Amino acid sequence: MRVLITGGAGFVGSHLSEALLEQNDEVFVLDNLSTGSIDNIVHLKAHPHFHYTIDVVENEPVLAELVDRCDVVVHLAAAVGVKLIVEQPVHTIETNVHGTEVVLKHANKKKKLVLIASTSEVYGKSTDVPFREDQDLVLGPSSKHRWAYACSKLIDEFLALAYWKERNLPVIITRLFNTVGPRQTGQYGMVVPNFVRQALAGKPITVFGDGTQTRSFTYVGDVVRAMVALINEPRAIGQVFNIGNGNEISINGLAERVKALTGSSSEIVHIPYDQAYEAGFEDMPRRVPDISKVRALIGFNPTVELDEILTRVVEHFRQL
Ligand code: UDP
């Protein structure tokens, strides 16, 4: 199989590239290195089945050529991270909506399968956990930039499903739940790399809000395994799947675990949301996936649990 990965030099994309190369697929990466990094793929550059192009997905002639050469497109290129979204809402909305638009347009010309990476953020403020793919989505007002991310990803989902319904373009949508692991950077606000870096440096571990909000962290290797299985499963076409790990932890609990695992003497401090993000910032109180749909179709079960994930992330930061 020949797979084009937009955003392939990012955290998830680089792990997906590795997984595909390991099973003898040919990988084409298209990445503009905005949040991705050449460091993530440098170890793959010499591989005979690995090719990369540094460019934006909106460069349509380049994109069209790459789509032509591949059987499948995995569209990961996006503006990610709550911090980036709050600070640069115009960039987020434009990148996420327009990028997906051009990817679907060009894939449609050749009817190439497209897997779209969406996010658990689309469940918004819903407290109806665990989240199922067919439940209602509860977003906050448009005056709060945070929800622009969920909304931009939802437009991507609607557009992809519309291409499937109206134009027969095969698409698969995956909603990722807090994917974590080595190579994720804390630069865009993500909590696990931030806490690990802070703990290793002996600096305060910064919990935003009161820390009772929960997340379910999923190992990146589990996420890419699910993606690979889905693109090989014709019954996945036209459908939306949660990909996550059902084990929930509060952010206070996460801070304690990171502190214990690193043997750090850092103190755990609480920072109000208005200081961490912006005035009136709304967080998601709980985020837990129901993964019965993806489990039933491809037998997916997460295999790496939080302590092991954190151990691998700590190891990664220690080696830098
Ligand atoms: N968070 C935190 N300290 C940090 C970064 C994030 O307490 O340094 C919190 C954040 O407010 C959220 C959770 O950790 O409640 C997960 O944040 P992240 O940005 O990793 O992902 P999100 O689930 O918000 O997309």
Short mmCIF file of N, CA and C in Angstrom, two decimals, residues 104-261:
data_model
loop_
_atom_site.label_atom_id
_atom_site.label_comp_id
_atom_site.label_asym_id
_atom_site.label_seq_id
_atom_site.Cartn_x
_atom_site.Cartn_y
_atom_site.Cartn_z
N LEU A 104 -9.89 16.57 0.48
CA LEU A 104 -11.06 15.81 0.01
C LEU A 104 -11.32 16.05 -1.47
N LYS A 105 -11.14 17.29 -1.90
CA LYS A 105 -11.37 17.62 -3.32
C LYS A 105 -10.45 16.80 -4.22
N HIS A 106 -9.17 16.76 -3.86
CA HIS A 106 -8.22 16.04 -4.72
C HIS A 106 -8.35 14.52 -4.58
N ALA A 107 -8.62 14.04 -3.39
CA ALA A 107 -8.82 12.59 -3.22
C ALA A 107 -10.04 12.16 -4.03
N ASN A 108 -11.03 13.01 -4.07
CA ASN A 108 -12.27 12.67 -4.78
C ASN A 108 -12.07 12.50 -6.28
N LYS A 109 -11.12 13.27 -6.83
CA LYS A 109 -10.88 13.17 -8.29
C LYS A 109 -10.47 11.75 -8.66
N LYS A 110 -9.73 11.10 -7.76
CA LYS A 110 -9.24 9.74 -8.05
C LYS A 110 -9.91 8.70 -7.15
N LYS A 111 -10.89 9.14 -6.39
CA LYS A 111 -11.62 8.25 -5.44
C LYS A 111 -10.66 7.46 -4.54
N LYS A 112 -9.70 8.17 -3.95
CA LYS A 112 -8.76 7.53 -3.04
C LYS A 112 -9.33 7.59 -1.62
N LEU A 113 -9.19 6.49 -0.89
CA LEU A 113 -9.65 6.43 0.50
C LEU A 113 -8.98 7.51 1.35
N VAL A 114 -9.78 8.22 2.15
CA VAL A 114 -9.23 9.25 3.05
C VAL A 114 -9.60 8.93 4.50
N LEU A 115 -8.62 8.89 5.37
CA LEU A 115 -8.90 8.79 6.80
C LEU A 115 -8.66 10.18 7.39
N ILE A 116 -9.69 10.70 8.04
CA ILE A 116 -9.62 12.04 8.64
C ILE A 116 -9.41 11.89 10.14
N ALA A 117 -8.43 12.62 10.68
CA ALA A 117 -8.23 12.61 12.14
C ALA A 117 -9.06 13.73 12.74
N SER A 118 -10.11 13.35 13.46
CA SER A 118 -10.88 14.34 14.21
C SER A 118 -10.49 14.22 15.68
N THR A 119 -11.33 14.73 16.54
CA THR A 119 -10.90 14.84 17.95
C THR A 119 -12.06 14.63 18.92
N SER A 120 -11.73 14.16 20.10
CA SER A 120 -12.73 14.02 21.16
C SER A 120 -13.23 15.38 21.62
N GLU A 121 -12.52 16.43 21.26
CA GLU A 121 -12.95 17.80 21.58
C GLU A 121 -14.35 18.08 21.03
N VAL A 122 -14.76 17.36 19.97
CA VAL A 122 -16.09 17.63 19.38
C VAL A 122 -17.22 17.30 20.36
N TYR A 123 -16.97 16.46 21.39
CA TYR A 123 -18.03 16.17 22.36
C TYR A 123 -18.29 17.37 23.26
N GLY A 124 -17.35 18.31 23.25
CA GLY A 124 -17.52 19.58 23.95
C GLY A 124 -17.82 19.40 25.42
N LYS A 125 -18.84 20.12 25.90
CA LYS A 125 -19.11 20.15 27.34
C LYS A 125 -20.05 19.04 27.79
N SER A 126 -20.33 18.11 26.91
CA SER A 126 -21.24 17.02 27.28
C SER A 126 -20.73 16.32 28.53
N THR A 127 -21.65 15.98 29.43
CA THR A 127 -21.25 15.24 30.64
C THR A 127 -21.75 13.80 30.55
N ASP A 128 -22.26 13.46 29.37
CA ASP A 128 -22.86 12.16 29.15
C ASP A 128 -21.77 11.14 28.80
N VAL A 129 -20.91 10.82 29.79
CA VAL A 129 -19.79 9.92 29.51
C VAL A 129 -20.19 8.46 29.81
N PRO A 130 -19.56 7.47 29.19
CA PRO A 130 -18.56 7.62 28.13
C PRO A 130 -19.21 8.08 26.82
N PHE A 131 -18.41 8.81 26.03
CA PHE A 131 -18.93 9.40 24.80
C PHE A 131 -19.08 8.35 23.69
N ARG A 132 -20.26 8.33 23.10
CA ARG A 132 -20.51 7.44 21.96
C ARG A 132 -20.57 8.26 20.68
N GLU A 133 -20.19 7.65 19.59
CA GLU A 133 -20.08 8.37 18.32
C GLU A 133 -21.39 9.00 17.87
N ASP A 134 -22.53 8.40 18.28
CA ASP A 134 -23.81 8.89 17.76
C ASP A 134 -24.52 9.84 18.72
N GLN A 135 -23.86 10.26 19.79
CA GLN A 135 -24.57 11.14 20.74
C GLN A 135 -24.48 12.61 20.34
N ASP A 136 -25.32 13.43 21.00
CA ASP A 136 -25.33 14.86 20.70
C ASP A 136 -24.03 15.51 21.18
N LEU A 137 -23.63 16.57 20.47
CA LEU A 137 -22.39 17.27 20.78
C LEU A 137 -22.76 18.61 21.40
N VAL A 138 -22.07 19.00 22.48
CA VAL A 138 -22.48 20.20 23.24
C VAL A 138 -21.34 21.22 23.26
N LEU A 139 -21.40 22.17 22.35
CA LEU A 139 -20.32 23.16 22.28
C LEU A 139 -20.72 24.45 22.98
N GLY A 140 -19.72 25.20 23.41
CA GLY A 140 -19.98 26.50 24.03
C GLY A 140 -20.18 27.57 22.97
N PRO A 141 -20.35 28.83 23.42
CA PRO A 141 -20.65 29.93 22.49
C PRO A 141 -19.46 30.28 21.58
N SER A 142 -19.79 30.93 20.46
CA SER A 142 -18.74 31.27 19.49
C SER A 142 -17.83 32.38 20.00
N SER A 143 -18.21 33.04 21.09
CA SER A 143 -17.33 34.07 21.65
C SER A 143 -16.14 33.44 22.38
N LYS A 144 -16.21 32.14 22.66
CA LYS A 144 -15.10 31.46 23.34
C LYS A 144 -14.30 30.66 22.31
N HIS A 145 -13.07 31.16 22.07
CA HIS A 145 -12.27 30.61 20.97
C HIS A 145 -12.01 29.12 21.07
N ARG A 146 -11.97 28.61 22.29
CA ARG A 146 -11.68 27.19 22.45
C ARG A 146 -12.56 26.32 21.56
N TRP A 147 -13.84 26.70 21.47
CA TRP A 147 -14.80 25.85 20.74
C TRP A 147 -14.61 25.93 19.22
N ALA A 148 -13.82 26.88 18.78
CA ALA A 148 -13.55 26.98 17.33
C ALA A 148 -12.82 25.73 16.84
N TYR A 149 -12.02 25.16 17.70
CA TYR A 149 -11.28 23.96 17.29
C TYR A 149 -12.26 22.82 17.03
N ALA A 150 -13.13 22.56 18.02
CA ALA A 150 -14.13 21.48 17.87
C ALA A 150 -14.98 21.74 16.63
N CYS A 151 -15.37 23.00 16.48
CA CYS A 151 -16.26 23.35 15.39
C CYS A 151 -15.57 23.16 14.03
N SER A 152 -14.29 23.55 13.95
CA SER A 152 -13.57 23.38 12.68
C SER A 152 -13.41 21.89 12.36
N LYS A 153 -13.17 21.08 13.37
CA LYS A 153 -13.03 19.64 13.14
C LYS A 153 -14.37 19.02 12.79
N LEU A 154 -15.44 19.56 13.35
CA LEU A 154 -16.77 19.05 13.01
C LEU A 154 -17.13 19.34 11.56
N ILE A 155 -16.75 20.52 11.10
CA ILE A 155 -16.99 20.84 9.68
C ILE A 155 -16.23 19.83 8.81
N ASP A 156 -15.00 19.48 9.23
CA ASP A 156 -14.23 18.47 8.50
C ASP A 156 -15.00 17.15 8.46
N GLU A 157 -15.57 16.77 9.59
CA GLU A 157 -16.34 15.51 9.64
C GLU A 157 -17.56 15.59 8.71
N PHE A 158 -18.29 16.70 8.81
CA PHE A 158 -19.49 16.85 7.96
C PHE A 158 -19.11 16.80 6.49
N LEU A 159 -18.03 17.50 6.15
CA LEU A 159 -17.64 17.57 4.74
C LEU A 159 -17.21 16.19 4.23
N ALA A 160 -16.44 15.48 5.04
CA ALA A 160 -15.99 14.14 4.63
C ALA A 160 -17.20 13.22 4.44
N LEU A 161 -18.13 13.25 5.37
CA LEU A 161 -19.31 12.38 5.26
C LEU A 161 -20.19 12.79 4.08
N ALA A 162 -20.18 14.09 3.78
CA ALA A 162 -20.95 14.57 2.63
C ALA A 162 -20.33 14.06 1.32
N TYR A 163 -18.99 14.06 1.25
CA TYR A 163 -18.31 13.51 0.06
C TYR A 163 -18.65 12.03 -0.11
N TRP A 164 -18.73 11.32 1.02
CA TRP A 164 -19.06 9.89 0.95
C TRP A 164 -20.50 9.71 0.45
N LYS A 165 -21.40 10.46 1.06
CA LYS A 165 -22.82 10.27 0.76
C LYS A 165 -23.16 10.73 -0.67
N GLU A 166 -22.63 11.91 -1.02
CA GLU A 166 -23.07 12.52 -2.27
C GLU A 166 -22.19 12.11 -3.46
N ARG A 167 -20.88 11.86 -3.20
CA ARG A 167 -19.96 11.62 -4.32
C ARG A 167 -19.24 10.28 -4.24
N ASN A 168 -19.63 9.46 -3.26
CA ASN A 168 -19.06 8.11 -3.18
C ASN A 168 -17.57 8.07 -2.89
N LEU A 169 -17.03 9.13 -2.30
CA LEU A 169 -15.61 9.10 -1.91
C LEU A 169 -15.50 8.29 -0.63
N PRO A 170 -14.67 7.23 -0.61
CA PRO A 170 -14.54 6.46 0.63
C PRO A 170 -13.78 7.25 1.71
N VAL A 171 -14.43 7.45 2.84
CA VAL A 171 -13.80 8.20 3.96
C VAL A 171 -14.01 7.44 5.26
N ILE A 172 -13.09 7.65 6.19
CA ILE A 172 -13.21 7.11 7.55
C ILE A 172 -12.85 8.24 8.51
N ILE A 173 -13.62 8.39 9.58
CA ILE A 173 -13.33 9.46 10.55
C ILE A 173 -12.95 8.86 11.90
N THR A 174 -11.85 9.33 12.45
CA THR A 174 -11.43 8.85 13.77
C THR A 174 -11.41 10.03 14.73
N ARG A 175 -12.01 9.84 15.90
CA ARG A 175 -11.97 10.87 16.95
C ARG A 175 -10.96 10.43 18.00
N LEU A 176 -9.86 11.16 18.08
CA LEU A 176 -8.77 10.77 18.97
C LEU A 176 -8.94 11.38 20.36
N PHE A 177 -8.69 10.57 21.38
CA PHE A 177 -8.82 11.00 22.78
C PHE A 177 -7.43 11.17 23.40
N ASN A 178 -7.00 12.41 23.58
CA ASN A 178 -5.73 12.72 24.25
C ASN A 178 -4.62 11.72 23.97
N THR A 179 -4.16 11.73 22.73
CA THR A 179 -3.08 10.85 22.30
C THR A 179 -1.76 11.36 22.87
N VAL A 180 -1.02 10.48 23.51
CA VAL A 180 0.24 10.89 24.14
C VAL A 180 1.33 9.85 23.90
N GLY A 181 2.57 10.28 24.08
CA GLY A 181 3.70 9.37 23.90
C GLY A 181 4.95 10.15 23.57
N PRO A 182 6.07 9.44 23.34
CA PRO A 182 7.31 10.12 23.00
C PRO A 182 7.16 10.97 21.74
N ARG A 183 7.86 12.07 21.69
CA ARG A 183 7.90 13.05 20.59
C ARG A 183 6.79 14.11 20.66
N GLN A 184 5.82 13.93 21.54
CA GLN A 184 4.83 15.00 21.67
C GLN A 184 5.51 16.14 22.41
N THR A 185 5.31 17.36 21.92
CA THR A 185 5.97 18.48 22.57
C THR A 185 4.97 19.25 23.44
N GLY A 186 5.48 19.85 24.50
CA GLY A 186 4.62 20.61 25.39
C GLY A 186 4.41 22.03 24.89
N GLN A 187 5.07 22.33 23.77
CA GLN A 187 5.06 23.70 23.24
C GLN A 187 3.65 24.21 22.93
N TYR A 188 2.74 23.32 22.60
CA TYR A 188 1.39 23.76 22.22
C TYR A 188 0.39 23.50 23.34
N GLY A 189 0.91 23.34 24.56
CA GLY A 189 0.05 23.29 25.73
C GLY A 189 -0.29 21.91 26.25
N MET A 190 0.08 20.85 25.51
CA MET A 190 -0.35 19.52 25.95
C MET A 190 0.18 19.16 27.34
N VAL A 191 -0.72 18.55 28.11
CA VAL A 191 -0.45 18.41 29.53
C VAL A 191 0.66 17.41 29.87
N VAL A 192 0.69 16.24 29.23
CA VAL A 192 1.67 15.22 29.64
C VAL A 192 3.11 15.68 29.42
N PRO A 193 3.48 16.13 28.21
CA PRO A 193 4.87 16.59 28.06
C PRO A 193 5.19 17.78 28.96
N ASN A 194 4.20 18.65 29.19
CA ASN A 194 4.45 19.79 30.09
C ASN A 194 4.78 19.33 31.49
N PHE A 195 3.94 18.44 32.04
CA PHE A 195 4.16 17.97 33.41
C PHE A 195 5.50 17.24 33.52
N VAL A 196 5.82 16.41 32.54
CA VAL A 196 7.06 15.63 32.61
C VAL A 196 8.27 16.57 32.56
N ARG A 197 8.23 17.54 31.68
CA ARG A 197 9.35 18.48 31.59
C ARG A 197 9.51 19.26 32.89
N GLN A 198 8.37 19.71 33.42
CA GLN A 198 8.41 20.48 34.68
C GLN A 198 8.98 19.62 35.81
N ALA A 199 8.50 18.36 35.89
CA ALA A 199 8.95 17.48 36.97
C ALA A 199 10.44 17.20 36.86
N LEU A 200 10.91 16.94 35.64
CA LEU A 200 12.33 16.62 35.45
C LEU A 200 13.22 17.83 35.77
N ALA A 201 12.69 19.02 35.53
CA ALA A 201 13.49 20.23 35.77
C ALA A 201 13.35 20.72 37.21
N GLY A 202 12.51 20.03 38.00
CA GLY A 202 12.30 20.45 39.39
C GLY A 202 11.52 21.74 39.49
N LYS A 203 10.78 22.07 38.40
CA LYS A 203 9.97 23.30 38.41
C LYS A 203 8.55 22.96 38.85
N PRO A 204 7.76 23.96 39.24
CA PRO A 204 6.38 23.65 39.66
C PRO A 204 5.58 22.96 38.55
N ILE A 205 4.79 21.96 38.94
CA ILE A 205 3.91 21.27 37.99
C ILE A 205 2.61 22.07 37.98
N THR A 206 2.27 22.60 36.79
CA THR A 206 1.18 23.58 36.70
C THR A 206 -0.15 22.92 36.33
N VAL A 207 -1.00 22.73 37.31
CA VAL A 207 -2.34 22.19 37.06
C VAL A 207 -3.27 23.37 36.79
N PHE A 208 -3.96 23.35 35.67
CA PHE A 208 -4.87 24.45 35.34
C PHE A 208 -6.26 24.16 35.94
N GLY A 209 -6.91 25.22 36.46
CA GLY A 209 -8.21 25.03 37.11
C GLY A 209 -8.00 24.32 38.44
N ASP A 210 -9.06 23.64 38.93
CA ASP A 210 -8.90 22.95 40.24
C ASP A 210 -8.34 21.55 40.09
N GLY A 211 -8.12 21.10 38.84
CA GLY A 211 -7.49 19.80 38.61
C GLY A 211 -8.43 18.62 38.73
N THR A 212 -9.74 18.89 38.94
CA THR A 212 -10.68 17.76 39.04
C THR A 212 -11.16 17.32 37.65
N GLN A 213 -10.86 18.14 36.62
CA GLN A 213 -11.24 17.72 35.26
C GLN A 213 -10.49 16.44 34.91
N THR A 214 -11.13 15.58 34.13
CA THR A 214 -10.50 14.29 33.82
C THR A 214 -10.20 14.17 32.32
N ARG A 215 -9.27 13.30 32.02
CA ARG A 215 -8.97 12.94 30.63
C ARG A 215 -8.67 11.45 30.60
N SER A 216 -8.73 10.87 29.39
CA SER A 216 -8.38 9.45 29.19
C SER A 216 -7.23 9.46 28.19
N PHE A 217 -6.05 9.13 28.65
CA PHE A 217 -4.86 9.24 27.79
C PHE A 217 -4.62 7.94 27.02
N THR A 218 -4.32 8.11 25.74
CA THR A 218 -4.17 6.95 24.86
C THR A 218 -2.76 6.95 24.27
N TYR A 219 -2.13 5.80 24.30
CA TYR A 219 -0.77 5.71 23.77
C TYR A 219 -0.79 5.84 22.25
N VAL A 220 0.13 6.64 21.73
CA VAL A 220 0.18 6.92 20.29
C VAL A 220 0.31 5.62 19.47
N GLY A 221 1.04 4.64 20.00
CA GLY A 221 1.20 3.36 19.28
C GLY A 221 -0.13 2.64 19.13
N ASP A 222 -0.99 2.74 20.15
CA ASP A 222 -2.32 2.14 20.06
C ASP A 222 -3.16 2.88 19.01
N VAL A 223 -3.04 4.20 19.00
CA VAL A 223 -3.82 5.00 18.06
C VAL A 223 -3.44 4.65 16.61
N VAL A 224 -2.15 4.57 16.32
CA VAL A 224 -1.76 4.32 14.92
C VAL A 224 -2.10 2.88 14.52
N ARG A 225 -2.07 1.97 15.48
CA ARG A 225 -2.47 0.58 15.18
C ARG A 225 -3.95 0.56 14.76
N ALA A 226 -4.77 1.31 15.46
CA ALA A 226 -6.19 1.37 15.10
C ALA A 226 -6.37 1.99 13.72
N MET A 227 -5.62 3.05 13.45
CA MET A 227 -5.75 3.71 12.13
C MET A 227 -5.39 2.75 11.00
N VAL A 228 -4.29 2.02 11.18
CA VAL A 228 -3.84 1.09 10.14
C VAL A 228 -4.90 -0.01 9.93
N ALA A 229 -5.45 -0.52 11.02
CA ALA A 229 -6.47 -1.57 10.89
C ALA A 229 -7.72 -1.01 10.19
N LEU A 230 -8.09 0.21 10.51
CA LEU A 230 -9.30 0.79 9.89
C LEU A 230 -9.14 1.00 8.39
N ILE A 231 -7.95 1.46 7.96
CA ILE A 231 -7.81 1.69 6.51
C ILE A 231 -7.77 0.37 5.74
N ASN A 232 -7.57 -0.72 6.45
CA ASN A 232 -7.60 -2.04 5.79
C ASN A 232 -8.95 -2.73 5.97
N GLU A 233 -9.93 -2.03 6.49
CA GLU A 233 -11.23 -2.65 6.78
C GLU A 233 -12.33 -1.95 5.97
N PRO A 234 -12.77 -2.55 4.87
CA PRO A 234 -13.77 -1.88 4.02
C PRO A 234 -15.05 -1.50 4.75
N ARG A 235 -15.41 -2.25 5.80
CA ARG A 235 -16.65 -1.92 6.51
C ARG A 235 -16.53 -0.64 7.35
N ALA A 236 -15.32 -0.10 7.46
CA ALA A 236 -15.14 1.14 8.23
C ALA A 236 -15.56 2.38 7.42
N ILE A 237 -15.69 2.21 6.12
CA ILE A 237 -15.94 3.35 5.24
C ILE A 237 -17.29 4.02 5.54
N GLY A 238 -17.25 5.36 5.57
CA GLY A 238 -18.48 6.13 5.81
C GLY A 238 -18.84 6.23 7.29
N GLN A 239 -17.91 5.83 8.16
CA GLN A 239 -18.24 5.81 9.59
C GLN A 239 -17.29 6.63 10.45
N VAL A 240 -17.77 6.92 11.67
CA VAL A 240 -17.00 7.69 12.66
C VAL A 240 -16.63 6.75 13.82
N PHE A 241 -15.36 6.78 14.24
CA PHE A 241 -14.92 5.91 15.34
C PHE A 241 -14.17 6.69 16.41
N ASN A 242 -14.53 6.44 17.67
CA ASN A 242 -13.69 6.90 18.78
C ASN A 242 -12.46 6.02 18.84
N ILE A 243 -11.30 6.63 19.05
CA ILE A 243 -10.10 5.84 19.33
C ILE A 243 -9.54 6.37 20.64
N GLY A 244 -9.58 5.53 21.66
CA GLY A 244 -9.11 5.99 22.96
C GLY A 244 -8.92 4.85 23.92
N ASN A 245 -8.60 5.25 25.14
CA ASN A 245 -8.40 4.30 26.22
C ASN A 245 -9.41 4.71 27.29
N GLY A 246 -10.24 3.80 27.74
CA GLY A 246 -11.33 4.14 28.66
C GLY A 246 -10.89 4.51 30.08
N ASN A 247 -9.61 4.35 30.40
CA ASN A 247 -9.17 4.64 31.77
C ASN A 247 -9.04 6.14 32.01
N GLU A 248 -9.84 6.62 32.95
CA GLU A 248 -9.96 8.06 33.18
C GLU A 248 -9.12 8.47 34.39
N ILE A 249 -8.51 9.64 34.31
CA ILE A 249 -7.75 10.14 35.47
C ILE A 249 -7.95 11.65 35.57
N SER A 250 -7.98 12.18 36.79
CA SER A 250 -8.08 13.64 36.95
C SER A 250 -6.71 14.24 36.68
N ILE A 251 -6.68 15.52 36.38
CA ILE A 251 -5.40 16.18 36.10
C ILE A 251 -4.59 16.29 37.40
N ASN A 252 -5.28 16.41 38.54
CA ASN A 252 -4.56 16.33 39.83
C ASN A 252 -3.88 14.97 39.96
N GLY A 253 -4.63 13.91 39.63
CA GLY A 253 -4.08 12.55 39.72
C GLY A 253 -2.90 12.38 38.78
N LEU A 254 -3.00 12.97 37.60
CA LEU A 254 -1.90 12.88 36.63
C LEU A 254 -0.64 13.56 37.18
N ALA A 255 -0.83 14.72 37.77
CA ALA A 255 0.31 15.46 38.33
C ALA A 255 1.02 14.61 39.39
N GLU A 256 0.21 13.97 40.25
CA GLU A 256 0.79 13.10 41.30
C GLU A 256 1.58 11.95 40.68
N ARG A 257 1.00 11.33 39.64
CA ARG A 257 1.66 10.17 39.01
C ARG A 257 2.99 10.59 38.38
N VAL A 258 2.99 11.74 37.70
CA VAL A 258 4.22 12.21 37.05
C VAL A 258 5.27 12.50 38.11
N LYS A 259 4.83 13.13 39.18
CA LYS A 259 5.76 13.47 40.26
C LYS A 259 6.36 12.19 40.86
N ALA A 260 5.52 11.21 41.11
CA ALA A 260 6.01 9.96 41.71
C ALA A 260 6.96 9.23 40.74
N LEU A 261 6.56 9.13 39.48
CA LEU A 261 7.36 8.36 38.51
C LEU A 261 8.73 8.98 38.23
#
